[in-house]
Short mmCIF file of C-alpha atoms in Angstrom, two decimals:
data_model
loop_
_atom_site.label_atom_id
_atom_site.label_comp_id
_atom_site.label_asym_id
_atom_site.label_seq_id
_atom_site.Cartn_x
_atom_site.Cartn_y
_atom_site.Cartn_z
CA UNK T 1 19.45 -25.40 -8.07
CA UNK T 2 18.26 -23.77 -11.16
CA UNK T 3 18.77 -19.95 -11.71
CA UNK T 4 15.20 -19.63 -11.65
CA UNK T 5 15.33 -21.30 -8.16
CA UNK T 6 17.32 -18.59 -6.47
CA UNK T 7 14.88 -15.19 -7.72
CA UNK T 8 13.30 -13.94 -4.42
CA UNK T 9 9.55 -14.06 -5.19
CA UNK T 10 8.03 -10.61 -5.72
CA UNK T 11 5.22 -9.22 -3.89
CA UNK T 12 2.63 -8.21 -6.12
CA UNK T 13 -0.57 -7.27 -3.73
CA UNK T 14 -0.25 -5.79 -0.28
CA UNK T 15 -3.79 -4.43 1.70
CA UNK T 16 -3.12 -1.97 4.69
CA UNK T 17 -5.34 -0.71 7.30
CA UNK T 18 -4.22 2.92 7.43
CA UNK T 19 -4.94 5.89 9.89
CA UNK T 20 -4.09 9.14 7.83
CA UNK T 21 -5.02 12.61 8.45
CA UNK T 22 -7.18 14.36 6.35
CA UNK T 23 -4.52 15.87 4.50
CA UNK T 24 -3.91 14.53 2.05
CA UNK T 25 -7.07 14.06 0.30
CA UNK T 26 -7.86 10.39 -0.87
CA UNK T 27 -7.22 11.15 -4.21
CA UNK T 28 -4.18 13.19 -3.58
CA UNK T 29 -3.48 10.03 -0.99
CA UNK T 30 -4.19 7.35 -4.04
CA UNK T 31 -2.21 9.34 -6.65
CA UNK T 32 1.03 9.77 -4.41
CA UNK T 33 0.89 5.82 -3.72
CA UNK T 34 0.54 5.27 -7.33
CA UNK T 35 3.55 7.08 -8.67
CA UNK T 36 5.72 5.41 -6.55
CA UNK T 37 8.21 2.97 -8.18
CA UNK T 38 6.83 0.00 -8.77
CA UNK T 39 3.07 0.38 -8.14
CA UNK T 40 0.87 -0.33 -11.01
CA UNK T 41 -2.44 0.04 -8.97
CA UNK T 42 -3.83 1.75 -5.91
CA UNK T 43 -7.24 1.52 -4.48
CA UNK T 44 -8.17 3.60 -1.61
CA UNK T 45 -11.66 2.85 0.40
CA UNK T 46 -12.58 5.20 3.79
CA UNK T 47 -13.47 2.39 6.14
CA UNK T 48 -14.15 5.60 8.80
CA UNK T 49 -14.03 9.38 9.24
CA UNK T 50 -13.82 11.40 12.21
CA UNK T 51 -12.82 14.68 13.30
CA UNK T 52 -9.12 14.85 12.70
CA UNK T 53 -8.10 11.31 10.79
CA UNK T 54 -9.48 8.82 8.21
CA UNK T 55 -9.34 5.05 8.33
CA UNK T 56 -8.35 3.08 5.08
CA UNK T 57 -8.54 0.10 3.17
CA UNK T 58 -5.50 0.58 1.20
CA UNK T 59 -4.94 -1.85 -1.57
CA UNK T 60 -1.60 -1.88 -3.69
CA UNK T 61 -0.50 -4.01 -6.46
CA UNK T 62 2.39 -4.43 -8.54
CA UNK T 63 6.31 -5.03 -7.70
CA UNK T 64 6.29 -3.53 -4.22
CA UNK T 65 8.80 -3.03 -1.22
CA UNK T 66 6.26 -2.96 1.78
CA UNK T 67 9.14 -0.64 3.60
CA UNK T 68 9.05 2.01 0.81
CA UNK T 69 5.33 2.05 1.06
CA UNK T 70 4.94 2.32 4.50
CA UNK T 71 7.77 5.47 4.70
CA UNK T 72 5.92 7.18 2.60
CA UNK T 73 2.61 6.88 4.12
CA UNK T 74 4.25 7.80 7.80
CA UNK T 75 6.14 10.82 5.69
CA UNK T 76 2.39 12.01 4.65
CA UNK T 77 1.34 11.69 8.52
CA UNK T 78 -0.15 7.97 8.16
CA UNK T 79 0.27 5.28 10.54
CA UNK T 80 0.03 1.50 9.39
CA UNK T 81 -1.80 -0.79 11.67
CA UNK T 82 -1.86 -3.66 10.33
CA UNK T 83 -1.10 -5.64 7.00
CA UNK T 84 -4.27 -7.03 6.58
CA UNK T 85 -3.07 -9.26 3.03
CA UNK T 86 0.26 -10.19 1.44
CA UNK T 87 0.15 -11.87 -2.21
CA UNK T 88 3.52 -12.91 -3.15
CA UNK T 89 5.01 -15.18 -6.45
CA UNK T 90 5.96 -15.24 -9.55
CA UNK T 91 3.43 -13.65 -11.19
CA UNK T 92 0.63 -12.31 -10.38
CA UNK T 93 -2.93 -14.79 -10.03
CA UNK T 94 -6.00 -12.71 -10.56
#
């Protein structure tokens, strides 16, 4: 098998639904998830809002670790429900 072969393919686009406090803001939210290692893009959209938490669309692109991501969302008081889309491979198809 060729060296090439053996590479584990990267994941380049993950989408979580996300319950999160209000605090963080989004853009504080969006900012933190974007200066993690790795993460070349973030986009945050409030799906719903009530008194105490916020629902997201949270879409993240670049060379991720899904585990990373979702530690640091549970350190900021998030909980992920569900991965809602996974884009893995060699590079990245737009």
């Amino acid at each position: 098998m060729a060296e090439s072969d053996s590479k584990e393919p990267k994941v380049w686009r993950i989408v979580l639904d996300v319950l999160k406090p209000h605090d963080p803001s989004l853009p504080e939210f969006a900012k933190q998830l974007g200066m993690m290692d790795g993460v070349d893009g973030v986009d945050v959209a409030l799906l719903e809002i009530d008194k105490e938490t916020e629902t997201l669309k949270v879409t993240v692109d670049g060379d991720l670790n899904y585990s990373e991501i979702r530690s640091k969302i549970e350190d900021w008081g998030g909980v992920v429900h569900s991965v809602d889309e996974v884009i893995v491979g060699s590079e990245m198809k737009r």
